[in-house]
Amino acid sequence: MAKVKEKRTPMPSQDPRERIGNFDEVALGYTVEMAVEEAKRCLQCKRPTCLEGCPVQVQIPEFIALVAEGDFLGAARKIKETNSLPAICGRVCPQEEQCEIRCVLGKKWEPVAIGRLERFVADYERLHGEGDDIQRVPSNGRKVAVVGSGPAGLTCAGDLAKLGYEVTIFEALHAPGGVLVYGIPEFRLPKEIVRAEVETIRKLGVRILTNVVVGKTVTIDQLLADGYEAVFVGSGAGLPRFMNIPGENLNGVYSANEFLTRVNLMKGYLFPEWDTPVKVGKRVAVVGGGNVAMDAVRCSLRLGVEEAYIIYRRSEKEVPARAEEVEHAKEEGVKFKFLTNPVRILGTEDGWVKAMECLRMELGEPDASGRRRPIPVKGSEHIIEVDTVIMALGTSPNPLIAGSTSGLETTSWGGIIIDEETGQTSRPEVFAGGDAVTGAATVILAMGAGKRAAKGIHEYLTKGS
Amino acid sequence: MFKIVKRRDLTPVTKLFVVDAPLVARSAKPGQFVIVRIREQGERIPLTIADYDPEAGTVTIIFQEVGMTTRLMGELKEGDELLDFVGPLGQAAPEVTEGNVIFVGGGFGVAPIYPIAKQYFNAGVHVESIIGARTKDLLILKEEMETVSHRLHVATDDGSLGHKGFVTEVLQRMIDEGQRMDIVVAIGPMVMMRAVTEVTRPYGIKTLVSVDPIMVDGTGMCGACRVTVGGKTKFACVDGPIFDAHEVDFDEAVRRGKMYAEEERRANEACRCGGGA
């Protein structure tokens, strides 16, 4: 057997100087040769540990073996047994803390690039697959409603359709995909890919109704009265958090949700050809260290700002964003101000942002999250001149559903309470998962939750029959 | 797609659409709004619900041609379709079943006033209304307001109909005459709502306004519609759009409303869509 290559096969990407001038995808994906070469690095462990890290149980060694043999469509089928959205996961999963961190190769060398291989396989199938291997399961005549067409809802709907349920997804916005369309930018997840994955879910027989805000247009109780036997709530992130510091309502302060929605869903970067404007000025500060913060700061660069900062109150080690996103942001010229926390935003006389006053922080004892708590350094006030501030501090669950559904229990901060195993809420016929339950988390965790809830709903509806 | 089943031109720049939207019509309440998008590259704009008919499955919206989207909407005919029409959004107006309520509507702000006045009138509230516009020809829903008001006052800036001057002057006169008013509901341009708020403030008369900030999604997700009410940040789309007028920071609201003034001007130039005043 040939000696295993120590380093993973690099994935080509757009040159940083070029890519900050466009919204095209940054990572370009493996070629056939690269994929086979990388797949051959997999040791095909008898007892693979990588699997344990995958929230949707992708059969990792099995699909990689098929890639190594050159059977890419077979590999795609293998992945799709458990993952309905592989082209998306291959792009946005934090593989380095899920599957790849558990790869045996990683103990000594670099782990197998599982995410890149998944992406390759999904893209290969989209371009070369026959598209006819989607088997529509005969209907069992039972209706299930899914609230929200983001990763949790799409996964839950797909899994239920495969079991024969008649699934209808109710989406509040005008386009399906949830955070995949309004939040994650084109250069990280092309919308064409989201459309294709949504199409696959539709081909399974799932009906998607846009422009329906559950909790407003219809309530969950109405859906249940209308013949839906169970409801899955995957309504997502909800209300953006602000810091409650002076100056936050000045003109030029956005939530990351607003900024990204203007850019991604409403295509603000194409204004005035598209009708929704987005304003960034010359110097932007994005407050936060998650994927959303990286997306926002990198969008602002592509809109032509001269200086773009990430302001994060902990150190680089605690940054929750995917490693690749931080790396890409640095390559693109984003300036990181770690251990820095805003205390107020200063405005011009006519009410526009002109600067932000910040404090330096140092790390103290670990807090409830297990990370070391940032503590302000006395007398470290300093001014950063910016004309746009974007708050990327996470979200709190949208109260529309809990507020309109009797007997649905929520936590003190508004997250829907569920049984972890089944996704079932305090209302037996209502299930939930994703950010509506956990607060802002990742695409893949939402998908895992959607998957568990699909199983939970199936068990609930077949119990005793 | 949502069909325009009826179109009525209320003034040269104010149009009324009755839209086929059964789900919205079924759940709509006075004071709520919808978000409309008219083409693939279009923006999402909030419009207050001017009336609804759950049985016919229709919702009435009234808009003034002020920006690019509303101008393009002004070119649509009966039978045409709106691409997206989502709602009802926001909180309904508080339910009131007794006492005296004064409605003050300025310009096309009379549109959202009408369903609230209708509800209160039918519930047994004594309703008096003051509606105003720059001139007689820009006044809307006068007949409709007459049917849901025990008394209707009209004010025009140029005196072409009713009182010559502002709606606030009529309101002040009513206060001076000692007229009983438990609640004043004022909807119209921000300057008008602010003026009404200042008229009622010294007397401590409970006053409600419906704010009209910039919105994107309209469901609480983006926070573009932040309004400071009683020193706290509220999202007009989920907490409002109706707020206690004496608590609203109008200066901030006016300033935030101008955030995209420059872009709006550019868009209007780029579209050259005609119409408008």
XYZ file of C-alpha atoms in Angstrom:
742
model
C 0.000 0.000 0.000
C 1.279 3.389 -0.947
C 2.305 5.672 1.865
C -0.464 8.039 2.953
C 0.101 11.666 2.029
C 0.579 13.729 5.177
C -1.056 16.850 3.841
C -4.578 17.131 2.526
C -5.133 18.069 -1.095
C -5.584 21.838 -1.239
C -8.794 23.199 -2.720
C -8.379 25.933 -5.314
C -9.977 29.275 -4.535
C -10.388 32.667 -6.175
C -7.486 35.048 -5.638
C -8.271 37.286 -2.648
C -7.548 40.504 -4.563
C -9.921 39.503 -7.295
C -12.670 38.015 -5.208
C -13.267 41.080 -3.040
C -14.497 42.708 -6.243
C -17.202 40.126 -6.872
C -19.834 37.974 -5.181
C -18.798 34.752 -6.944
C -17.981 31.695 -4.896
C -14.597 31.891 -3.173
C -13.789 28.190 -2.901
C -13.756 26.530 -6.298
C -13.991 22.859 -5.320
C -11.951 19.793 -6.208
C -11.436 18.447 -9.693
C -12.037 14.728 -10.274
C -8.318 14.049 -9.893
C -8.015 16.010 -6.667
C -11.056 14.276 -5.184
C -9.729 10.792 -5.974
C -6.319 11.726 -4.612
C -7.821 13.036 -1.377
C -10.223 10.093 -1.037
C -7.277 7.699 -1.218
C -5.872 9.263 1.938
C -8.757 7.784 3.942
C -7.568 4.803 5.986
C -11.022 3.149 5.851
C -10.864 2.493 9.582
C -12.653 -0.658 10.752
C -14.226 1.312 13.529
C -14.433 4.838 12.111
C -14.615 7.674 14.616
C -15.414 10.424 12.096
C -19.029 9.215 11.944
C -19.607 10.109 15.563
C -19.068 13.764 14.785
C -21.736 14.015 12.103
C -25.116 15.286 13.314
C -26.831 13.619 10.337
C -24.800 10.374 10.325
C -23.315 10.583 6.852
C -21.626 7.230 6.126
C -18.289 8.911 5.698
C -15.810 6.060 5.017
C -18.293 4.351 2.684
C -18.850 7.401 0.487
C -15.135 8.177 0.458
C -14.372 4.614 -0.676
C -16.747 5.106 -3.600
C -15.003 8.384 -4.490
C -11.637 6.613 -4.435
C -13.066 4.054 -6.872
C -14.333 6.816 -9.143
C -18.001 5.998 -8.517
C -19.044 9.568 -7.763
C -22.755 9.078 -8.365
C -22.675 6.070 -6.070
C -20.984 8.217 -3.467
C -23.741 10.818 -3.852
C -26.417 8.179 -3.326
C -24.605 6.988 -0.220
C -24.483 10.485 1.281
C -28.085 11.185 0.399
C -29.254 8.165 2.357
C -28.877 10.310 5.456
C -28.236 13.861 4.275
C -30.726 15.649 2.043
C -28.552 18.746 1.538
C -24.962 17.603 0.856
C -23.915 20.461 -1.442
C -24.822 22.850 1.338
C -23.188 20.878 4.165
C -19.998 20.450 2.177
C -19.782 24.227 2.084
C -20.992 25.481 5.422
C -20.485 22.736 8.027
C -17.792 23.336 10.648
C -16.133 20.041 9.704
C -13.012 20.862 11.679
C -14.942 20.477 14.904
C -17.273 17.657 13.832
C -16.057 14.844 11.591
C -12.556 15.940 10.659
C -11.446 16.526 14.244
C -12.130 12.837 14.878
C -10.210 11.589 11.826
C -7.420 9.231 12.901
C -5.053 10.748 10.339
C -5.406 14.052 12.116
C -3.606 12.741 15.168
C -0.340 12.853 13.307
C -0.954 14.648 10.041
C -3.810 16.529 8.461
C -7.264 14.888 8.644
C -8.993 13.766 5.461
C -10.789 16.741 3.877
C -14.220 15.190 4.397
C -16.124 18.420 3.810
C -14.389 19.109 0.515
C -15.112 15.576 -0.646
C -18.765 15.863 0.290
C -18.967 19.107 -1.626
C -17.267 17.558 -4.641
C -19.625 14.603 -4.695
C -22.732 16.768 -4.394
C -21.555 19.143 -7.121
C -20.602 16.248 -9.387
C -24.055 14.769 -9.019
C -25.756 18.085 -9.684
C -23.805 18.524 -12.916
C -23.599 14.925 -14.145
C -26.347 13.015 -12.348
C -29.409 11.792 -14.136
C -31.650 13.334 -11.524
C -33.962 10.364 -11.936
C -32.911 8.454 -8.884
C -35.286 10.392 -6.657
C -37.928 7.884 -5.727
C -41.187 9.475 -4.749
C -42.686 7.352 -2.021
C -46.425 6.641 -2.373
C -48.459 8.862 -0.053
C -49.717 7.417 3.201
C -52.445 10.072 3.159
C -51.304 11.762 6.350
C -50.555 15.477 6.420
C -47.706 17.116 8.302
C -46.972 20.850 8.358
C -43.457 22.260 8.566
C -42.897 25.844 9.633
C -39.898 27.411 7.931
C -37.906 26.275 4.901
C -34.438 26.652 6.359
C -32.078 23.750 7.009
C -34.172 22.289 9.870
C -37.455 22.492 7.973
C -36.101 21.214 4.648
C -34.433 18.238 6.327
C -37.477 17.362 8.391
C -39.763 17.716 5.363
C -37.474 15.617 3.152
C -37.235 12.812 5.684
C -40.988 12.777 6.290
C -41.714 12.744 2.545
C -39.441 9.733 2.199
C -41.693 7.992 4.739
C -44.782 8.782 2.670
C -46.171 11.795 4.529
C -47.835 14.631 2.651
C -45.686 17.517 3.788
C -46.386 21.219 3.342
C -43.735 23.763 4.275
C -44.931 27.238 5.241
C -42.306 29.908 4.587
C -42.648 33.501 5.782
C -40.362 35.069 3.179
C -40.902 35.148 -0.574
C -38.209 32.558 -1.302
C -37.524 29.171 0.286
C -34.247 28.393 2.046
C -34.334 30.454 5.229
C -30.854 31.402 6.391
C -29.413 29.670 3.331
C -30.875 32.450 1.162
C -31.187 35.479 3.407
C -28.118 34.919 5.567
C -25.270 33.056 3.945
C -23.772 35.071 1.088
C -23.553 34.024 -2.522
C -19.743 33.829 -2.382
C -19.924 31.123 0.274
C -23.065 29.340 -0.816
C -24.306 30.126 -4.328
C -28.078 30.492 -4.357
C -28.269 28.281 -7.426
C -27.157 25.416 -5.180
C -29.816 26.208 -2.609
C -32.415 26.288 -5.383
C -31.254 22.897 -6.639
C -31.392 21.364 -3.147
C -34.860 22.852 -2.565
C -35.915 21.406 -5.925
C -34.783 17.966 -4.763
C -36.968 18.288 -1.680
C -39.894 19.327 -3.911
C -39.335 16.296 -6.122
C -39.836 14.143 -3.063
C -43.389 15.503 -3.049
C -43.003 18.307 -0.517
C -45.203 21.360 -1.164
C -43.697 24.745 -0.275
C -45.973 27.733 0.341
C -44.114 31.043 0.559
C -45.536 34.267 2.039
C -47.172 32.503 4.967
C -46.139 33.702 8.409
C -47.172 31.014 10.862
C -48.356 32.772 13.981
C -49.805 35.593 11.874
C -51.257 34.389 8.563
C -52.274 31.073 10.131
C -51.716 29.687 13.601
C -50.479 26.246 14.515
C -53.858 25.494 16.049
C -55.530 26.357 12.724
C -53.133 24.046 10.879
C -53.979 21.207 13.257
C -57.681 21.941 12.786
C -57.156 21.970 9.004
C -56.115 18.312 9.014
C -52.388 18.426 9.642
C -51.696 15.693 12.172
C -48.381 17.086 13.364
C -46.422 20.312 12.994
C -42.667 20.796 12.972
C -41.496 24.275 13.975
C -38.197 25.215 12.368
C -38.832 28.923 12.337
C -35.213 29.833 12.900
C -33.299 32.658 14.327
C -35.777 35.359 15.052
C -35.024 38.736 16.511
C -31.511 40.165 16.227
C -29.760 41.070 19.455
C -28.315 44.487 20.071
C -25.894 45.541 22.799
C -28.111 48.173 24.398
C -25.322 50.732 24.264
C -25.827 54.427 23.453
C -25.990 55.272 19.757
C -27.300 51.946 18.513
C -30.218 53.539 16.696
C -28.059 56.007 14.780
C -28.339 55.877 11.009
C -25.681 53.458 9.818
C -26.146 50.827 12.530
C -27.457 47.521 11.196
C -28.185 44.161 12.670
C -26.251 41.545 10.713
C -29.632 40.033 9.837
C -30.762 43.250 8.161
C -27.471 43.843 6.405
C -27.202 40.281 5.110
C -30.874 40.153 4.100
C -30.454 43.335 2.096
C -27.339 41.958 0.426
C -28.259 38.300 -0.084
C -32.011 37.884 -0.300
C -32.750 41.305 -1.762
C -29.541 41.494 -3.851
C -28.696 44.938 -2.556
C -25.285 44.710 -4.208
C -27.053 44.964 -7.555
C -28.847 48.236 -6.638
C -30.218 50.109 -8.563
C -30.850 47.270 -11.039
C -32.469 45.539 -8.080
C -34.667 47.762 -6.021
C -33.387 47.290 -2.456
C -30.519 49.561 -1.452
C -27.767 48.810 1.044
C -25.375 51.413 2.381
C -21.916 50.733 3.768
C -19.855 53.893 3.664
C -16.067 53.668 3.765
C -15.224 52.156 7.143
C -17.203 49.306 8.652
C -17.024 47.660 12.044
C -18.725 44.313 12.526
C -19.228 43.405 16.165
C -19.073 39.649 16.828
C -16.939 36.627 16.006
C -19.287 34.043 14.525
C -19.902 32.947 10.960
C -22.528 35.647 10.599
C -19.969 38.302 11.538
C -17.504 36.921 8.964
C -20.221 36.871 6.298
C -21.193 40.456 7.063
C -17.657 41.822 7.073
C -16.784 40.037 3.840
C -19.965 41.304 2.174
C -19.016 44.839 3.176
C -15.627 44.441 1.465
C -17.362 43.346 -1.701
C -19.570 46.426 -1.517
C -16.421 48.512 -1.733
C -15.526 49.638 1.794
C -11.964 50.764 2.409
C -11.517 49.474 5.954
C -13.372 46.549 7.472
C -12.986 45.533 11.105
C -14.100 42.609 13.180
C -14.558 43.712 16.778
C -14.608 40.713 19.098
C -14.520 40.794 22.876
C -12.654 37.527 23.362
C -9.374 36.370 21.825
C -8.783 34.708 18.469
C -8.837 31.300 20.143
C -12.479 31.695 21.162
C -13.748 32.868 17.766
C -16.751 30.652 17.020
C -16.610 31.072 13.211
C -15.384 28.268 10.937
C -11.595 28.322 10.619
C -11.849 28.656 6.844
C -14.037 31.758 7.101
C -11.600 33.511 9.426
C -8.735 32.573 7.138
C -10.598 33.845 4.070
C -11.508 37.066 5.836
C -7.874 37.676 6.736
C -6.736 36.985 3.192
C -9.266 39.526 1.999
C -7.850 42.230 4.246
C -10.283 42.275 7.166
C -8.670 43.756 10.274
C -9.357 41.813 13.451
C -9.576 43.656 16.737
C -9.711 40.921 19.330
C -10.271 41.549 23.046
C -12.145 44.713 22.143
C -15.687 45.629 23.140
C -17.776 48.641 22.078
C -19.233 50.820 24.809
C -20.980 53.442 22.701
C -21.478 54.585 19.143
C -20.866 58.233 18.388
C -22.876 60.139 15.823
C -22.660 63.238 13.686
C -24.970 66.163 14.330
C -27.483 64.833 11.845
C -27.520 61.405 13.401
C -25.162 59.257 11.322
C -22.499 56.985 12.780
C -19.048 58.597 12.900
C -17.097 56.460 15.380
C -17.262 53.769 17.994
C -15.778 53.943 21.454
C -14.319 50.656 22.641
C -12.637 49.134 25.660
C -9.818 46.623 25.609
C -10.586 43.374 27.365
C -8.573 40.660 29.072
C -9.612 37.102 29.744
C -10.540 36.035 33.248
C -11.999 32.839 34.662
C -14.136 30.568 32.467
C -17.821 31.540 32.323
C -20.958 29.434 31.913
C -20.027 28.691 28.295
C -16.680 27.248 29.410
C -14.818 30.037 27.653
C -12.744 32.514 29.590
C -14.794 35.543 30.480
C -13.685 38.834 28.940
C -13.124 41.595 31.522
C -12.736 45.272 30.601
C -9.315 46.845 31.129
C -9.690 50.069 33.127
C -8.845 53.238 31.276
C -8.498 51.486 27.925
C -11.180 53.529 26.159
C -10.300 54.254 22.569
C -12.049 55.473 19.459
C -12.346 53.634 16.166
C -13.524 55.819 13.309
C -16.227 54.081 11.298
C -19.325 55.135 9.420
C -21.165 51.823 9.549
C -21.613 49.423 12.453
C -23.040 45.937 12.014
C -24.117 44.043 15.119
C -23.601 40.296 14.716
C -24.412 39.187 18.248
C -26.823 36.376 17.607
C -30.567 36.340 17.828
C -33.350 35.511 20.209
C -36.204 33.278 19.046
C -39.074 34.923 17.236
C -42.037 35.183 19.625
C -44.656 34.889 16.857
C -45.169 31.151 17.215
C -44.867 30.708 20.960
C -47.113 33.750 21.409
C -49.850 32.360 19.186
C -49.812 28.686 20.218
C -51.534 27.815 23.447
C -49.683 25.473 25.763
C -46.351 25.685 23.976
C -43.689 25.963 26.662
C -40.594 28.071 26.176
C -37.446 28.834 28.155
C -36.941 32.126 29.945
C -35.241 33.503 26.824
C -37.995 32.277 24.495
C -36.522 29.067 23.040
C -39.097 26.326 22.503
C -38.625 23.485 25.002
C -38.355 20.039 23.417
C -37.516 16.464 24.212
C -33.970 16.146 22.871
C -34.545 12.662 21.454
C -37.756 13.271 19.547
C -38.064 17.029 19.176
C -41.508 16.878 20.775
C -42.714 20.014 22.570
C -45.126 20.411 25.473
C -47.872 20.088 22.861
C -47.712 16.420 21.794
C -48.562 17.101 18.148
C -46.025 19.930 17.850
C -42.312 19.295 17.321
C -39.492 21.793 17.002
C -35.811 22.086 16.196
C -33.042 24.353 14.988
C -32.442 27.926 16.101
C -36.045 28.258 17.336
C -35.006 25.822 20.066
C -31.311 26.453 20.571
C -30.862 30.109 19.658
C -28.362 30.916 16.931
C -26.385 27.783 15.998
C -25.219 26.097 12.804
C -26.871 24.807 9.646
C -25.849 21.245 10.379
C -27.149 21.245 13.953
C -30.468 22.508 12.631
C -30.451 19.717 10.049
C -29.703 17.160 12.751
C -32.620 18.508 14.777
C -34.912 18.350 11.729
C -33.884 14.767 11.186
C -34.515 13.725 14.783
C -37.899 15.446 14.742
C -38.892 13.655 11.516
C -38.196 10.395 13.273
C -40.024 11.634 16.371
C -43.067 12.656 14.312
C -43.125 9.310 12.523
C -42.996 7.444 15.828
C -45.697 9.676 17.292
C -48.005 9.186 14.318
C -47.508 5.430 14.029
C -47.645 4.667 17.719
C -50.343 2.140 18.449
C -51.176 1.544 14.801
C -49.400 35.562 -7.049
C -52.103 37.833 -5.715
C -54.668 39.213 -8.131
C -55.820 42.810 -8.050
C -59.572 42.353 -8.269
C -60.418 46.028 -8.089
C -58.563 49.285 -8.570
C -59.847 52.727 -7.648
C -57.967 55.986 -8.127
C -58.698 58.015 -5.015
C -56.589 60.980 -6.089
C -54.118 61.405 -8.968
C -51.408 59.890 -6.708
C -53.369 57.714 -4.301
C -54.601 54.334 -5.488
C -56.744 51.674 -3.883
C -56.333 47.977 -4.686
C -58.616 45.214 -3.545
C -56.357 42.159 -3.569
C -57.323 38.510 -3.634
C -55.531 37.122 -0.556
C -57.839 34.737 1.332
C -55.387 33.663 4.042
C -54.506 37.254 4.904
C -58.163 38.304 4.801
C -59.101 35.486 7.172
C -56.678 36.643 9.876
C -56.492 40.420 9.342
C -57.337 42.857 12.125
C -57.507 46.661 12.098
C -54.107 48.273 12.573
C -52.112 45.487 10.925
C -50.120 45.699 7.719
C -48.893 43.624 4.795
C -45.596 43.459 2.939
C -45.808 43.682 -0.830
C -43.303 42.897 -3.568
C -44.191 43.436 -7.188
C -41.365 41.993 -9.259
C -38.471 39.581 -8.993
C -35.896 42.299 -8.417
C -38.362 44.256 -6.299
C -38.098 45.552 -2.760
C -40.424 44.551 0.048
C -42.595 47.461 1.147
C -44.991 47.634 4.096
C -48.529 48.917 3.500
C -51.208 49.170 6.140
C -54.402 47.264 5.647
C -57.215 49.652 4.723
C -59.999 47.070 4.800
C -60.568 43.333 4.539
C -63.358 40.922 3.769
C -62.813 37.392 5.093
C -65.794 36.064 3.158
C -64.695 37.426 -0.207
C -61.096 36.612 0.692
C -59.887 40.093 -0.175
C -57.697 42.718 1.441
C -57.753 46.409 0.540
C -54.562 48.433 0.411
C -54.156 52.104 -0.336
C -50.865 53.591 -1.397
C -49.487 56.901 -2.440
C -47.068 57.035 -5.354
C -44.037 58.358 -3.557
C -41.219 55.934 -4.355
C -40.240 53.713 -7.207
C -42.201 50.649 -6.106
C -45.408 52.571 -5.449
C -45.069 54.301 -8.819
C -44.711 50.964 -10.564
C -47.697 49.725 -8.585
C -49.640 52.711 -9.849
C -49.258 51.313 -13.362
C -50.923 48.010 -12.485
C -54.474 47.360 -13.635
C -57.379 45.276 -12.434
C -56.573 41.646 -13.171
C -52.822 42.168 -12.804
C -51.066 40.326 -10.017
C -48.803 41.273 -7.153
C -45.851 38.892 -6.859
C -45.835 38.678 -3.064
C -48.371 39.756 -0.490
C -47.715 38.635 3.068
C -49.509 39.339 6.297
C -51.297 40.302 8.359
C -48.263 41.582 10.238
C -47.836 43.582 13.426
C -50.156 43.929 16.375
C -53.796 44.792 15.911
C -55.128 48.057 17.286
C -56.233 47.677 20.897
C -59.871 46.699 21.209
C -62.075 49.481 22.490
C -65.813 49.050 23.010
C -66.927 52.171 24.847
C -66.140 55.812 25.472
C -65.118 58.565 23.090
C -62.404 58.148 20.510
C -61.160 60.851 18.185
C -59.512 59.707 14.963
C -57.137 62.075 13.222
C -56.064 61.097 9.705
C -53.699 63.039 7.514
C -53.174 62.421 3.794
C -53.250 58.740 2.964
C -53.012 58.020 6.695
C -56.794 58.023 6.564
C -56.473 54.571 4.956
C -55.263 52.714 8.086
C -57.591 54.838 10.239
C -60.690 53.577 8.458
C -60.739 49.901 9.583
C -59.974 50.874 13.191
C -62.699 53.521 13.203
C -65.094 51.021 11.650
C -64.368 48.447 14.330
C -64.763 50.937 17.177
C -67.915 52.457 15.681
C -69.528 49.035 15.295
C -68.489 48.073 18.822
C -70.377 51.027 20.270
C -67.663 53.621 20.705
C -68.580 57.251 20.123
C -66.362 58.085 17.156
C -65.447 61.520 15.906
C -62.984 61.885 13.102
C -60.856 64.655 11.681
C -59.412 64.011 8.259
C -57.170 66.350 6.392
C -55.146 66.874 3.253
C -53.342 69.677 1.439
C -56.337 70.282 -0.758
C -59.816 68.870 -1.399
C -58.711 66.705 -4.338
C -56.155 64.890 -2.194
C -58.635 63.982 0.508
C -59.441 60.268 0.609
C -62.186 58.036 2.021
C -64.424 60.917 3.070
C -67.654 59.001 2.391
C -66.334 55.865 4.078
C -65.243 57.811 7.148
C -68.657 59.451 7.346
C -70.280 56.027 7.675
C -68.107 55.075 10.679
C -68.041 58.407 12.507
C -70.727 60.064 14.560
C -69.232 63.321 13.387
C -66.658 63.980 10.692
C -64.493 67.093 10.482
C -62.481 67.990 7.428
C -59.435 70.231 7.238
C -57.540 71.304 4.133
C -54.413 73.428 4.077
C -55.865 75.652 1.357
C -59.386 75.769 2.730
C -60.868 74.131 -0.389
C -62.987 71.980 1.930
C -63.805 72.248 5.629
C -61.517 74.022 8.044
C -58.724 76.007 6.425
C -55.598 74.817 8.145
C -54.300 71.763 9.942
C -56.100 68.850 11.556
C -54.342 69.768 14.818
C -56.188 73.077 14.899
C -59.519 71.274 14.746
C -58.375 68.920 17.491
C -57.205 71.822 19.663
C -60.555 73.540 19.226
C -62.354 70.382 20.316
C -60.169 70.184 23.410
C -60.772 73.860 24.145
C -64.516 73.309 23.837
C -64.190 70.689 26.550
C -65.141 67.788 24.378
C -64.733 64.433 26.061
C -62.030 62.272 24.514
C -60.700 59.085 26.048
C -58.342 58.183 23.236
C -56.966 60.018 20.218
C -55.733 57.853 17.332
C -53.582 59.776 14.852
C -52.187 58.326 11.650
C -50.522 60.217 8.842
C -47.185 61.752 7.947
C -44.657 61.714 10.788
C -44.788 65.532 11.194
C -48.546 65.431 11.541
C -48.477 62.617 14.108
C -45.859 64.479 16.082
C -47.948 67.654 15.998
C -51.028 65.795 17.268
C -48.918 64.222 20.001
C -47.820 67.662 21.187
C -51.405 68.922 21.161
C -52.670 66.150 23.442
C -49.598 65.849 25.686
C -50.364 68.762 28.048
C -53.834 67.333 28.692
C -52.609 63.782 29.240
C -55.062 62.439 26.662
C -54.092 58.894 25.703
C -52.850 59.087 22.125
C -51.945 56.305 19.732
C -49.970 56.635 16.516
C -49.052 54.091 13.843
C -45.438 54.493 12.801
C -44.239 53.720 9.306
C -40.501 53.004 9.477
C -38.251 51.358 6.900
C -38.753 47.584 6.944
C -37.289 44.629 5.124
C -38.810 41.328 6.226
C -41.608 42.653 8.459
C -41.518 39.624 10.783
C -38.989 40.728 13.398
C -35.959 39.230 11.771
C -34.037 42.286 10.619
C -34.624 45.094 13.102
C -34.569 47.837 10.459
C -37.791 49.208 11.945
C -36.327 50.057 15.359
C -38.261 52.769 17.161
C -37.487 54.116 20.615
C -40.644 53.977 22.718
C -40.474 54.961 26.370
C -36.677 54.861 26.217
C -36.650 51.268 24.964
C -35.948 49.966 21.482
C -39.003 48.359 19.915
C -39.414 46.650 16.562
C -42.363 48.310 14.836
C -43.090 45.164 12.812
C -43.709 42.857 15.766
C -44.250 45.209 18.728
C -46.135 47.862 16.734
C -46.844 49.540 14.432
C -49.222 51.245 16.899
C -47.539 52.821 19.915
C -48.319 55.226 22.731
C -47.585 58.534 21.013
C -46.318 60.275 24.126
C -43.571 57.668 24.465
C -42.346 57.694 20.853
C -39.018 59.356 20.009
C -40.216 61.168 16.897
C -36.903 62.922 16.181
C -35.180 59.581 15.899
C -38.013 58.067 13.885
C -37.945 60.944 11.380
C -34.169 60.717 11.079
C -34.178 56.939 10.615
C -36.831 57.302 7.933
C -34.361 59.294 5.858
C -31.644 56.657 5.910
C -32.096 55.803 2.258
C -33.290 59.186 0.958
C -30.337 59.436 -1.404
C -30.844 55.917 -2.777
C -34.571 56.528 -3.190
C -33.793 59.564 -5.295
C -31.365 57.550 -7.431
C -33.861 54.736 -7.871
C -36.560 57.160 -8.923
C -34.251 58.671 -11.489
C -33.102 55.291 -12.748
C -36.599 53.952 -13.197
C -38.099 56.998 -14.883
C -41.358 55.246 -14.394
C -43.472 58.327 -14.887
C -46.668 58.820 -12.952
C -46.492 60.463 -9.586
C -46.791 64.102 -8.752
